[in-house]
mmCIF file of C-alpha atoms and ligand atoms in Angstrom:
data_model
loop_
_atom_site.group_PDB
_atom_site.id
_atom_site.type_symbol
_atom_site.label_atom_id
_atom_site.label_comp_id
_atom_site.label_asym_id
_atom_site.label_seq_id
_atom_site.Cartn_x
_atom_site.Cartn_y
_atom_site.Cartn_z
ATOM 1 C CA MET L 1 0.000 0.000 0.000
ATOM 2 C CA VAL L 2 1.271 3.473 -0.896
ATOM 3 C CA HIS L 3 0.730 6.369 1.548
ATOM 4 C CA LYS L 4 0.834 9.766 -0.159
ATOM 5 C CA VAL L 5 2.223 12.275 2.338
ATOM 6 C CA VAL L 6 2.931 15.969 1.759
ATOM 7 C CA LEU L 7 6.381 17.075 2.937
ATOM 8 C CA ILE L 8 6.855 20.794 3.655
ATOM 9 C CA PRO L 9 10.527 21.477 4.524
ATOM 10 C CA GLY L 10 9.827 24.990 5.914
ATOM 11 C CA ASP L 11 12.353 27.664 6.929
ATOM 12 C CA GLY L 12 15.602 27.875 8.895
ATOM 13 C CA ILE L 13 16.499 24.425 10.246
ATOM 14 C CA GLY L 14 13.275 23.069 8.662
ATOM 15 C CA PRO L 15 14.871 21.658 5.484
ATOM 16 C CA GLU L 16 17.687 20.097 7.544
ATOM 17 C CA VAL L 17 15.395 18.256 9.977
ATOM 18 C CA ALA L 18 12.946 17.407 7.163
ATOM 19 C CA GLU L 19 15.711 15.649 5.209
ATOM 20 C CA ALA L 20 16.666 13.770 8.377
ATOM 21 C CA ALA L 21 13.082 12.625 9.047
ATOM 22 C CA ARG L 22 12.648 11.586 5.443
ATOM 23 C CA LEU L 23 15.759 9.410 5.663
ATOM 24 C CA VAL L 24 14.368 7.604 8.721
ATOM 25 C CA LEU L 25 10.827 7.227 7.347
ATOM 26 C CA ASP L 26 12.221 5.857 4.087
ATOM 27 C CA ALA L 27 14.351 3.379 6.063
ATOM 28 C CA VAL L 28 11.273 2.052 7.870
ATOM 29 C CA ASP L 29 9.984 1.159 4.418
ATOM 30 C CA VAL L 30 6.199 1.445 4.665
ATOM 31 C CA GLY L 31 5.713 2.790 1.141
ATOM 32 C CA ILE L 32 5.429 6.527 1.668
ATOM 33 C CA GLU L 33 5.228 8.544 -1.547
ATOM 34 C CA TRP L 34 6.454 12.055 -0.755
ATOM 35 C CA ILE L 35 4.703 15.027 -2.345
ATOM 36 C CA GLU L 36 7.030 17.953 -1.641
ATOM 37 C CA ARG L 37 5.430 21.401 -1.381
ATOM 38 C CA ASP L 38 6.600 24.790 -0.140
ATOM 39 C CA ALA L 39 5.380 27.121 2.582
ATOM 40 C CA GLY L 40 7.227 30.010 4.215
ATOM 41 C CA SER L 41 10.078 31.983 2.688
ATOM 42 C CA ALA L 42 10.848 29.392 -0.023
ATOM 43 C CA ALA L 43 7.217 29.631 -1.140
ATOM 44 C CA LEU L 44 7.282 33.430 -1.072
ATOM 45 C CA GLU L 45 10.274 33.478 -3.418
ATOM 46 C CA GLU L 46 8.928 30.796 -5.745
ATOM 47 C CA HIS L 47 5.175 31.497 -5.769
ATOM 48 C CA GLY L 48 4.773 35.002 -4.291
ATOM 49 C CA SER L 49 2.786 33.604 -1.345
ATOM 50 C CA LEU L 50 3.819 32.309 2.081
ATOM 51 C CA LEU L 51 1.108 29.648 1.936
ATOM 52 C CA PRO L 52 0.433 28.833 -1.733
ATOM 53 C CA ASP L 53 -2.906 27.323 -2.787
ATOM 54 C CA ALA L 54 -0.979 24.406 -4.330
ATOM 55 C CA THR L 55 0.332 23.466 -0.880
ATOM 56 C CA LEU L 56 -3.131 23.537 0.684
ATOM 57 C CA GLU L 57 -4.573 21.577 -2.258
ATOM 58 C CA ALA L 58 -1.886 18.902 -1.895
ATOM 59 C CA ILE L 59 -2.704 18.483 1.812
ATOM 60 C CA ARG L 60 -6.430 18.296 1.027
ATOM 61 C CA ASP L 61 -5.661 15.661 -1.594
ATOM 62 C CA CYS L 62 -3.288 13.515 0.537
ATOM 63 C CA ARG L 63 -4.997 14.350 3.880
ATOM 64 C CA THR L 64 -1.694 13.937 5.718
ATOM 65 C CA ALA L 65 1.401 16.146 5.835
ATOM 66 C CA ILE L 66 4.602 16.578 7.782
ATOM 67 C CA LYS L 67 6.170 20.011 7.966
ATOM 68 C CA GLY L 68 9.270 21.739 9.227
ATOM 69 C CA PRO L 69 8.930 25.018 11.132
ATOM 70 C CA ILE L 70 8.114 28.258 9.373
ATOM 71 C CA THR L 71 9.507 31.655 10.373
ATOM 72 C CA THR L 72 7.026 34.357 11.347
ATOM 73 C CA PRO L 73 8.582 37.835 11.380
ATOM 74 C CA VAL L 74 7.851 39.340 14.830
ATOM 75 C CA GLY L 75 5.895 42.587 15.224
ATOM 76 C CA THR L 76 5.221 43.073 11.511
ATOM 77 C CA GLY L 77 1.998 42.898 9.512
ATOM 78 C CA PHE L 78 2.706 39.234 8.609
ATOM 79 C CA ARG L 79 0.280 36.741 10.018
ATOM 80 C CA SER L 80 1.685 33.433 11.241
ATOM 81 C CA ILE L 81 1.510 30.828 8.471
ATOM 82 C CA ASN L 82 1.365 28.091 11.095
ATOM 83 C CA VAL L 83 -1.753 29.625 12.627
ATOM 84 C CA ALA L 84 -3.266 30.207 9.161
ATOM 85 C CA LEU L 85 -2.634 26.587 8.135
ATOM 86 C CA ARG L 86 -4.298 25.235 11.280
ATOM 87 C CA GLN L 87 -7.338 27.444 10.732
ATOM 88 C CA GLU L 88 -7.569 26.851 6.975
ATOM 89 C CA LEU L 89 -7.611 23.052 7.443
ATOM 90 C CA ASP L 90 -9.521 23.228 10.751
ATOM 91 C CA LEU L 91 -6.768 21.317 12.566
ATOM 92 C CA PHE L 92 -8.415 21.966 15.911
ATOM 93 C CA ALA L 93 -6.349 19.687 18.160
ATOM 94 C CA ALA L 94 -2.612 19.899 18.751
ATOM 95 C CA VAL L 95 -1.155 16.798 20.408
ATOM 96 C CA ARG L 96 2.321 17.153 21.907
ATOM 97 C CA PRO L 97 3.778 14.276 23.889
ATOM 98 C CA ALA L 98 6.734 15.091 26.134
ATOM 99 C CA ARG L 99 8.318 12.041 27.693
ATOM 100 C CA ALA L 100 11.697 11.593 29.364
ATOM 101 C CA LEU L 101 13.948 9.878 26.833
ATOM 102 C CA PRO L 102 16.693 7.458 27.862
ATOM 103 C CA GLY L 103 20.182 8.872 28.250
ATOM 104 C CA VAL L 104 19.026 12.499 28.555
ATOM 105 C CA PRO L 105 19.861 13.727 32.082
ATOM 106 C CA LEU L 106 16.869 15.481 33.629
ATOM 107 C CA ARG L 107 15.969 17.267 36.839
ATOM 108 C CA HIS L 108 12.709 15.234 36.927
ATOM 109 C CA PRO L 109 13.422 11.796 35.429
ATOM 110 C CA ALA L 110 9.864 10.421 35.302
ATOM 111 C CA VAL L 111 8.145 12.927 33.033
ATOM 112 C CA ASP L 112 5.503 11.566 30.678
ATOM 113 C CA LEU L 113 3.133 14.345 29.636
ATOM 114 C CA VAL L 114 0.847 15.026 26.699
ATOM 115 C CA VAL L 115 -0.324 18.546 25.900
ATOM 116 C CA ILE L 116 -3.666 18.682 24.082
ATOM 117 C CA ARG L 117 -4.005 22.250 22.881
ATOM 118 C CA GLU L 118 -7.052 23.864 21.272
ATOM 119 C CA ASN L 119 -5.604 25.089 18.011
ATOM 120 C CA THR L 120 -8.043 27.461 16.291
ATOM 121 C CA GLU L 121 -9.562 29.924 18.787
ATOM 122 C CA ASP L 122 -8.493 32.101 21.703
ATOM 123 C CA LEU L 123 -6.007 34.948 21.283
ATOM 124 C CA TYR L 124 -4.562 33.151 18.234
ATOM 125 C CA GLN L 125 -7.738 33.354 16.140
ATOM 126 C CA GLY L 126 -6.272 36.403 14.441
ATOM 127 C CA ILE L 127 -8.876 39.064 15.342
ATOM 128 C CA GLU L 128 -6.643 42.082 15.901
ATOM 129 C CA PHE L 129 -6.877 45.853 15.697
ATOM 130 C CA GLU L 130 -3.746 47.889 15.150
ATOM 131 C CA ARG L 131 -3.010 50.837 17.421
ATOM 132 C CA GLY L 132 -4.154 54.088 15.797
ATOM 133 C CA SER L 133 -6.173 52.399 13.005
ATOM 134 C CA PRO L 134 -9.720 53.567 12.155
ATOM 135 C CA GLU L 135 -10.928 50.080 13.181
ATOM 136 C CA ALA L 136 -9.305 50.422 16.625
ATOM 137 C CA ALA L 137 -10.953 53.842 16.998
ATOM 138 C CA ALA L 138 -14.356 52.395 16.023
ATOM 139 C CA LEU L 139 -13.886 49.535 18.476
ATOM 140 C CA ARG L 140 -13.004 52.032 21.177
ATOM 141 C CA GLY L 141 -16.286 53.842 20.558
ATOM 142 C CA GLU L 142 -18.266 50.584 20.553
ATOM 143 C CA LEU L 143 -16.726 49.379 23.818
ATOM 144 C CA GLU L 144 -17.498 52.672 25.505
ATOM 145 C CA ALA L 145 -21.098 52.558 24.266
ATOM 146 C CA LEU L 146 -21.559 48.876 25.168
ATOM 147 C CA GLY L 147 -20.330 48.919 28.740
ATOM 148 C CA GLY L 148 -18.462 52.125 29.488
ATOM 149 C CA PHE L 149 -15.167 50.326 28.868
ATOM 150 C CA GLN L 150 -12.251 52.740 28.512
ATOM 151 C CA LEU L 151 -9.785 51.631 25.897
ATOM 152 C CA ALA L 152 -6.607 53.716 25.752
ATOM 153 C CA ALA L 153 -6.378 55.710 22.519
ATOM 154 C CA ASP L 154 -2.933 54.267 21.867
ATOM 155 C CA ALA L 155 -3.890 50.623 22.535
ATOM 156 C CA GLY L 156 -3.604 47.773 20.065
ATOM 157 C CA VAL L 157 -6.169 45.034 20.625
ATOM 158 C CA THR L 158 -6.221 41.240 20.211
ATOM 159 C CA VAL L 159 -9.552 39.488 20.814
ATOM 160 C CA LYS L 160 -9.911 36.237 22.767
ATOM 161 C CA PRO L 161 -12.909 34.259 21.486
ATOM 162 C CA ILE L 162 -13.643 30.834 22.997
ATOM 163 C CA SER L 163 -16.808 29.101 21.801
ATOM 164 C CA VAL L 164 -18.960 26.290 23.172
ATOM 165 C CA ALA L 165 -18.635 24.266 19.952
ATOM 166 C CA GLY L 166 -14.863 24.831 19.781
ATOM 167 C CA THR L 167 -14.483 23.790 23.411
ATOM 168 C CA ARG L 168 -16.750 20.749 23.157
ATOM 169 C CA ARG L 169 -14.743 19.216 20.355
ATOM 170 C CA ILE L 170 -11.336 19.706 22.008
ATOM 171 C CA VAL L 171 -12.621 18.393 25.345
ATOM 172 C CA ARG L 172 -14.081 15.332 23.645
ATOM 173 C CA PHE L 173 -10.814 14.848 21.748
ATOM 174 C CA ALA L 174 -8.731 15.059 24.939
ATOM 175 C CA PHE L 175 -10.907 12.658 26.913
ATOM 176 C CA GLU L 176 -11.084 10.183 24.043
ATOM 177 C CA TYR L 177 -7.310 10.424 23.686
ATOM 178 C CA ALA L 178 -6.862 9.781 27.421
ATOM 179 C CA ARG L 179 -9.197 6.807 27.290
ATOM 180 C CA ALA L 180 -7.716 5.275 24.128
ATOM 181 C CA ASN L 181 -4.151 5.696 25.347
ATOM 182 C CA ARG L 182 -4.870 4.507 28.909
ATOM 183 C CA ARG L 183 -3.664 7.765 30.449
ATOM 184 C CA ARG L 184 -4.033 8.396 34.179
ATOM 185 C CA LYS L 185 -5.874 11.714 34.191
ATOM 186 C CA VAL L 186 -6.703 14.930 32.354
ATOM 187 C CA THR L 187 -5.800 18.309 33.880
ATOM 188 C CA LEU L 188 -7.528 21.327 32.382
ATOM 189 C CA GLY L 189 -5.745 24.680 32.699
ATOM 190 C CA HIS L 190 -7.651 27.993 32.699
ATOM 191 C CA LYS L 191 -7.925 31.432 34.263
ATOM 192 C CA ALA L 192 -11.690 31.403 34.706
ATOM 193 C CA SER L 193 -11.502 33.594 37.800
ATOM 194 C CA VAL L 194 -10.409 36.560 35.661
ATOM 195 C CA MET L 195 -11.643 35.798 32.119
ATOM 196 C CA ARG L 196 -15.134 34.667 33.028
ATOM 197 C CA TYR L 197 -16.635 34.635 29.551
ATOM 198 C CA SER L 198 -13.764 32.985 27.646
ATOM 199 C CA ASP L 199 -11.807 30.744 30.045
ATOM 200 C CA GLY L 200 -14.927 30.520 32.226
ATOM 201 C CA LEU L 201 -16.881 29.190 29.263
ATOM 202 C CA PHE L 202 -14.059 26.738 28.484
ATOM 203 C CA LEU L 203 -14.271 25.389 32.029
ATOM 204 C CA ARG L 204 -18.090 25.240 32.221
ATOM 205 C CA THR L 205 -18.363 23.544 28.830
ATOM 206 C CA ALA L 206 -15.678 21.036 29.798
ATOM 207 C CA ARG L 207 -17.577 20.216 33.012
ATOM 208 C CA GLU L 208 -20.693 19.458 30.954
ATOM 209 C CA SER L 209 -18.834 17.364 28.356
ATOM 210 C CA ALA L 210 -16.736 15.448 30.894
ATOM 211 C CA VAL L 211 -19.898 13.845 32.274
ATOM 212 C CA GLU L 212 -19.800 11.475 29.287
ATOM 213 C CA PHE L 213 -16.337 10.263 30.362
ATOM 214 C CA ALA L 214 -16.942 9.118 33.912
ATOM 215 C CA ASP L 215 -14.108 6.563 33.576
ATOM 216 C CA VAL L 216 -11.482 9.284 32.911
ATOM 217 C CA PRO L 217 -10.335 11.116 36.079
ATOM 218 C CA TRP L 218 -9.909 14.857 35.599
ATOM 219 C CA GLU L 219 -9.307 18.074 37.464
ATOM 220 C CA ASP L 220 -9.183 21.769 36.642
ATOM 221 C CA VAL L 221 -6.400 24.070 37.807
ATOM 222 C CA GLN L 222 -5.769 27.802 37.388
ATOM 223 C CA ILE L 223 -3.093 28.189 34.735
ATOM 224 C CA ASP L 224 -0.566 30.024 36.922
ATOM 225 C CA HIS L 225 -0.790 27.377 39.620
ATOM 226 C CA LEU L 226 -0.641 24.637 36.982
ATOM 227 C CA THR L 227 2.585 26.121 35.599
ATOM 228 C CA ALA L 228 4.157 26.019 39.067
ATOM 229 C CA ARG L 229 3.024 22.413 39.572
ATOM 230 C CA LEU L 230 4.396 21.494 36.172
ATOM 231 C CA VAL L 231 7.917 22.643 36.965
ATOM 232 C CA MET L 232 7.878 21.393 40.587
ATOM 233 C CA ARG L 233 6.126 18.004 40.286
ATOM 234 C CA PRO L 234 5.655 17.140 36.609
ATOM 235 C CA ALA L 235 5.284 13.419 37.364
ATOM 236 C CA ASP L 236 1.936 14.176 39.096
ATOM 237 C CA LEU L 237 0.536 15.419 35.793
ATOM 238 C CA ASP L 238 -0.419 13.437 32.721
ATOM 239 C CA VAL L 239 -2.644 14.859 29.935
ATOM 240 C CA LEU L 240 -2.873 18.678 29.933
ATOM 241 C CA LEU L 241 -5.962 20.085 28.199
ATOM 242 C CA LEU L 242 -5.410 23.750 27.373
ATOM 243 C CA PRO L 243 -6.821 26.662 25.396
ATOM 244 C CA ASN L 244 -4.611 27.838 22.538
ATOM 245 C CA LEU L 245 -2.232 30.371 24.146
ATOM 246 C CA TYR L 246 -1.612 28.424 27.361
ATOM 247 C CA GLY L 247 -1.099 25.289 25.265
ATOM 248 C CA ASP L 248 1.557 27.028 23.209
ATOM 249 C CA ILE L 249 3.457 28.225 26.266
ATOM 250 C CA LEU L 250 3.180 25.040 28.336
ATOM 251 C CA SER L 251 4.297 22.934 25.336
ATOM 252 C CA ASP L 252 7.644 24.699 25.542
ATOM 253 C CA VAL L 253 7.752 24.275 29.337
ATOM 254 C CA CYS L 254 7.193 20.542 28.778
ATOM 255 C CA ALA L 255 9.960 20.567 26.159
ATOM 256 C CA GLY L 256 12.288 22.172 28.690
ATOM 257 C CA LEU L 257 11.399 19.495 31.252
ATOM 258 C CA VAL L 258 12.469 16.640 28.971
ATOM 259 C CA GLY L 259 15.663 18.083 27.543
ATOM 260 C CA GLY L 260 14.779 20.825 25.102
ATOM 261 C CA LEU L 261 12.872 21.796 22.005
ATOM 262 C CA GLY L 262 14.849 19.462 19.783
ATOM 263 C CA LEU L 263 13.053 16.449 21.273
ATOM 264 C CA ILE L 264 9.314 17.210 21.231
ATOM 265 C CA PRO L 265 7.111 16.071 18.352
ATOM 266 C CA GLY L 266 3.636 17.268 17.551
ATOM 267 C CA ALA L 267 0.499 16.618 15.552
ATOM 268 C CA ASN L 268 -2.225 19.004 14.409
ATOM 269 C CA ILE L 269 -5.392 16.988 13.942
ATOM 270 C CA GLY L 270 -8.780 17.856 12.461
ATOM 271 C CA TRP L 271 -11.778 15.806 11.350
ATOM 272 C CA GLU L 272 -10.360 15.496 7.832
ATOM 273 C CA TYR L 273 -6.655 16.324 7.798
ATOM 274 C CA ALA L 274 -3.573 15.877 9.941
ATOM 275 C CA VAL L 275 -0.324 17.858 9.818
ATOM 276 C CA PHE L 276 2.639 16.629 11.872
ATOM 277 C CA GLU L 277 5.383 19.009 12.968
ATOM 278 C CA PRO L 278 7.909 19.437 15.777
ATOM 279 C CA VAL L 279 7.056 21.911 18.526
ATOM 280 C CA HIS L 280 10.223 23.922 17.878
ATOM 281 C CA GLY L 281 10.562 26.884 15.520
ATOM 282 C CA SER L 282 12.943 27.564 12.638
ATOM 283 C CA ALA L 283 15.876 28.270 15.037
ATOM 284 C CA PRO L 284 17.556 30.984 12.940
ATOM 285 C CA ASP L 285 20.474 31.036 15.409
ATOM 286 C CA ILE L 286 21.666 27.578 14.275
ATOM 287 C CA ALA L 287 20.142 27.327 10.762
ATOM 288 C CA GLY L 288 22.454 26.242 7.951
ATOM 289 C CA GLN L 289 25.039 24.701 10.281
ATOM 290 C CA GLY L 290 23.776 21.108 10.089
ATOM 291 C CA ILE L 291 23.647 20.804 13.891
ATOM 292 C CA ALA L 292 19.892 20.989 14.585
ATOM 293 C CA ASN L 293 18.530 18.071 16.573
ATOM 294 C CA PRO L 294 16.332 16.066 14.163
ATOM 295 C CA ILE L 295 14.679 13.939 16.876
ATOM 296 C CA ALA L 296 11.579 16.155 17.296
ATOM 297 C CA MET L 297 10.931 15.922 13.558
ATOM 298 C CA ILE L 298 11.692 12.176 13.461
ATOM 299 C CA LEU L 299 9.310 11.532 16.384
ATOM 300 C CA SER L 300 6.695 13.644 14.562
ATOM 301 C CA GLY L 301 7.213 11.140 11.748
ATOM 302 C CA ALA L 302 6.523 8.298 14.205
ATOM 303 C CA MET L 303 3.242 10.018 15.152
ATOM 304 C CA LEU L 304 2.434 10.247 11.443
ATOM 305 C CA LEU L 305 3.082 6.501 11.010
ATOM 306 C CA ARG L 306 0.710 5.750 13.879
ATOM 307 C CA HIS L 307 -1.914 8.016 12.286
ATOM 308 C CA LEU L 308 -1.527 6.025 9.056
ATOM 309 C CA GLY L 309 -2.184 2.847 11.037
ATOM 310 C CA ARG L 310 1.447 1.696 10.791
ATOM 311 C CA MET L 311 1.782 1.002 14.520
ATOM 312 C CA GLU L 312 4.685 -1.448 14.333
ATOM 313 C CA ALA L 313 6.702 0.951 12.155
ATOM 314 C CA ALA L 314 6.003 3.827 14.570
ATOM 315 C CA THR L 315 7.179 1.733 17.514
ATOM 316 C CA ARG L 316 10.308 0.791 15.567
ATOM 317 C CA VAL L 317 11.174 4.466 14.945
ATOM 318 C CA GLU L 318 10.588 5.395 18.605
ATOM 319 C CA GLY L 319 12.621 2.391 19.744
ATOM 320 C CA ALA L 320 15.507 3.365 17.446
ATOM 321 C CA VAL L 321 15.486 6.923 18.846
ATOM 322 C CA ASP L 322 15.582 5.526 22.405
ATOM 323 C CA GLN L 323 18.457 3.190 21.551
ATOM 324 C CA VAL L 324 20.571 5.861 19.876
ATOM 325 C CA LEU L 325 20.040 8.214 22.816
ATOM 326 C CA SER L 326 20.613 5.620 25.511
ATOM 327 C CA VAL L 327 23.954 4.429 24.138
ATOM 328 C CA GLY L 328 24.953 8.036 23.410
ATOM 329 C CA GLU L 329 25.894 6.915 19.909
ATOM 330 C CA ALA L 330 25.117 10.214 18.204
ATOM 331 C CA ARG L 331 24.005 13.476 19.789
ATOM 332 C CA THR L 332 23.665 17.000 18.480
ATOM 333 C CA PRO L 333 25.205 19.911 20.466
ATOM 334 C CA ASP L 334 21.917 20.794 22.235
ATOM 335 C CA LEU L 335 22.293 17.437 24.050
ATOM 336 C CA GLY L 336 25.974 17.968 24.743
ATOM 337 C CA GLY L 337 27.252 16.014 21.726
ATOM 338 C CA SER L 338 29.096 16.963 18.568
ATOM 339 C CA SER L 339 27.207 14.983 15.911
ATOM 340 C CA THR L 340 25.544 16.581 12.927
ATOM 341 C CA THR L 341 21.831 16.425 12.142
ATOM 342 C CA MET L 342 22.420 13.799 9.464
ATOM 343 C CA GLN L 343 24.740 11.683 11.624
ATOM 344 C CA VAL L 344 21.951 11.387 14.206
ATOM 345 C CA ALA L 345 19.429 10.587 11.460
ATOM 346 C CA GLU L 346 21.735 7.953 9.945
ATOM 347 C CA ALA L 347 22.252 6.300 13.344
ATOM 348 C CA ILE L 348 18.479 6.126 13.870
ATOM 349 C CA ALA L 349 17.803 4.995 10.291
ATOM 350 C CA SER L 350 20.317 2.148 10.538
ATOM 351 C CA ARG L 351 18.591 0.839 13.688
ATOM 352 C CA VAL L 352 15.135 1.235 12.162
ATOM 353 C CA ALA L 353 16.142 -0.818 9.164
ATOM 354 C CA ALA L 354 17.980 -3.468 11.227
HETATM 355 P P1 NAD U 401 12.835 28.244 18.163
HETATM 356 O O1 NAD U 401 12.127 27.023 18.624
HETATM 357 O O2 NAD U 401 13.101 28.333 16.720
HETATM 358 O O3 NAD U 401 14.242 28.349 18.927
HETATM 359 C C1 NAD U 401 14.351 28.509 20.346
HETATM 360 C C2 NAD U 401 15.716 27.967 20.793
HETATM 361 O O4 NAD U 401 15.697 26.533 20.706
HETATM 362 C C3 NAD U 401 16.869 28.429 19.910
HETATM 363 O O5 NAD U 401 18.003 28.657 20.687
HETATM 364 C C4 NAD U 401 17.108 27.257 18.978
HETATM 365 O O6 NAD U 401 18.433 27.136 18.498
HETATM 366 C C5 NAD U 401 16.732 26.065 19.848
HETATM 367 N N1 NAD U 401 16.194 24.977 19.041
HETATM 368 C C6 NAD U 401 14.966 24.900 18.464
HETATM 369 N N2 NAD U 401 14.852 23.764 17.773
HETATM 370 C C7 NAD U 401 16.016 23.105 17.894
HETATM 371 C C8 NAD U 401 16.490 21.869 17.393
HETATM 372 N N3 NAD U 401 15.742 21.067 16.619
HETATM 373 N N4 NAD U 401 17.755 21.495 17.712
HETATM 374 C C9 NAD U 401 18.523 22.266 18.495
HETATM 375 N N5 NAD U 401 18.122 23.451 19.009
HETATM 376 C C10 NAD U 401 16.874 23.864 18.705
HETATM 377 O O7 NAD U 401 12.006 29.484 18.683
HETATM 378 P P2 NAD U 401 12.096 31.022 18.263
HETATM 379 O O8 NAD U 401 13.540 31.421 18.132
HETATM 380 O O9 NAD U 401 11.215 31.716 19.215
HETATM 381 O O10 NAD U 401 11.404 31.095 16.846
HETATM 382 C C11 NAD U 401 12.098 31.197 15.606
HETATM 383 C C12 NAD U 401 11.070 31.284 14.491
HETATM 384 O O11 NAD U 401 10.315 30.072 14.405
HETATM 385 C C13 NAD U 401 10.051 32.415 14.668
HETATM 386 O O12 NAD U 401 9.851 33.037 13.426
HETATM 387 C C14 NAD U 401 8.798 31.696 15.109
HETATM 388 O O13 NAD U 401 7.626 32.381 14.728
HETATM 389 C C15 NAD U 401 8.929 30.390 14.359
HETATM 390 N N6 NAD U 401 8.175 29.274 14.951
HETATM 391 C C16 NAD U 401 7.584 28.422 14.103
HETATM 392 C C17 NAD U 401 6.909 27.327 14.591
HETATM 393 C C18 NAD U 401 6.267 26.390 13.613
HETATM 394 O O14 NAD U 401 6.502 26.480 12.414
HETATM 395 N N7 NAD U 401 5.422 25.486 14.053
HETATM 396 C C19 NAD U 401 6.872 27.095 15.970
HETATM 397 C C20 NAD U 401 7.515 27.968 16.821
HETATM 398 C C21 NAD U 401 8.184 29.074 16.310
#
């Protein structure tokens, strides 16, 4: 059977880790046919668009993609392509497992966490008003008329919408994930005490939906307290169910707990499509040097294999990563080694094929 999978190399270290993941996924030999498409700066140069229609069409056609990170210029008018892609394909659930890997020295050795992040709403939905724009001025007038709210004349505004439907589907996803993967418990993070109508709605809707999952233990915790618990006693936590912004931030905290951004894979899942990508960004500080850690991208490939129903192949890739790390055979500089990206990939690929 042939699996058609779109490969988007991305920006910065993206093409380097994408080549590494491709080497490993080819070695596992499950018949993946790669459809390579651009997004990010390569796409802008080639097609005049950061997210060309041809790339979206290819994902709609193949239904599954794996992508490297894409650079988003900070503080400019550019909208994040990653956010746009998730919204365009309605990839509403981000799944980010962070487990302690063998041979990586850690402050907390028993970490095994999964972040389930709502991926389409919240402060990342993209509803923004620039400081000084006519729209910001109109909004200022509306807010004053609606409730006497005083918005500073020089304020920029980002809106935080959280809907019942958007919450129901991510809560259901998280509880079904916990049940299917025999996880211990779900912890929902929020700040409902302050944001009553967004985080408060998230919490109330989750309480209603959780009734259907009486067999899955769960708790809710204020996000600031949850962050403290996460860094102090991460082994007490298991599946973290989070609105978009908190999910983004705590994913990186989880990455830090298990040895860094180079190790954490991710999946963006919707009803129809799935796009796999590491949690890390394009790392411009090390791009082009061939020293990026490819393990996050390779483990994203293992998640992709599992999504395709190739469970044994996924386990083989994860096992090969564990073996290479535990014997210290090849490590990139972020893990204290001196191997290149491709040396790590070759070590993993040779064990996958063995
Ligand atoms: P980053 O994740 O790119 O880098 C943070 C730090 O982690 C850097 O020091 C970097 O060298 C290191 N790092 C990241 N991945 C690594 C790897 N595989 N191996 C070794 N070290 C690694 O975060 P940033 O610097 O905040 O973001 C850079 C760009 O990436 C920004 O434009 C941002 O918008 C974008 N970004 C994209 C995605 C995505 O495409 N999904 C995600 C996050 C950030």
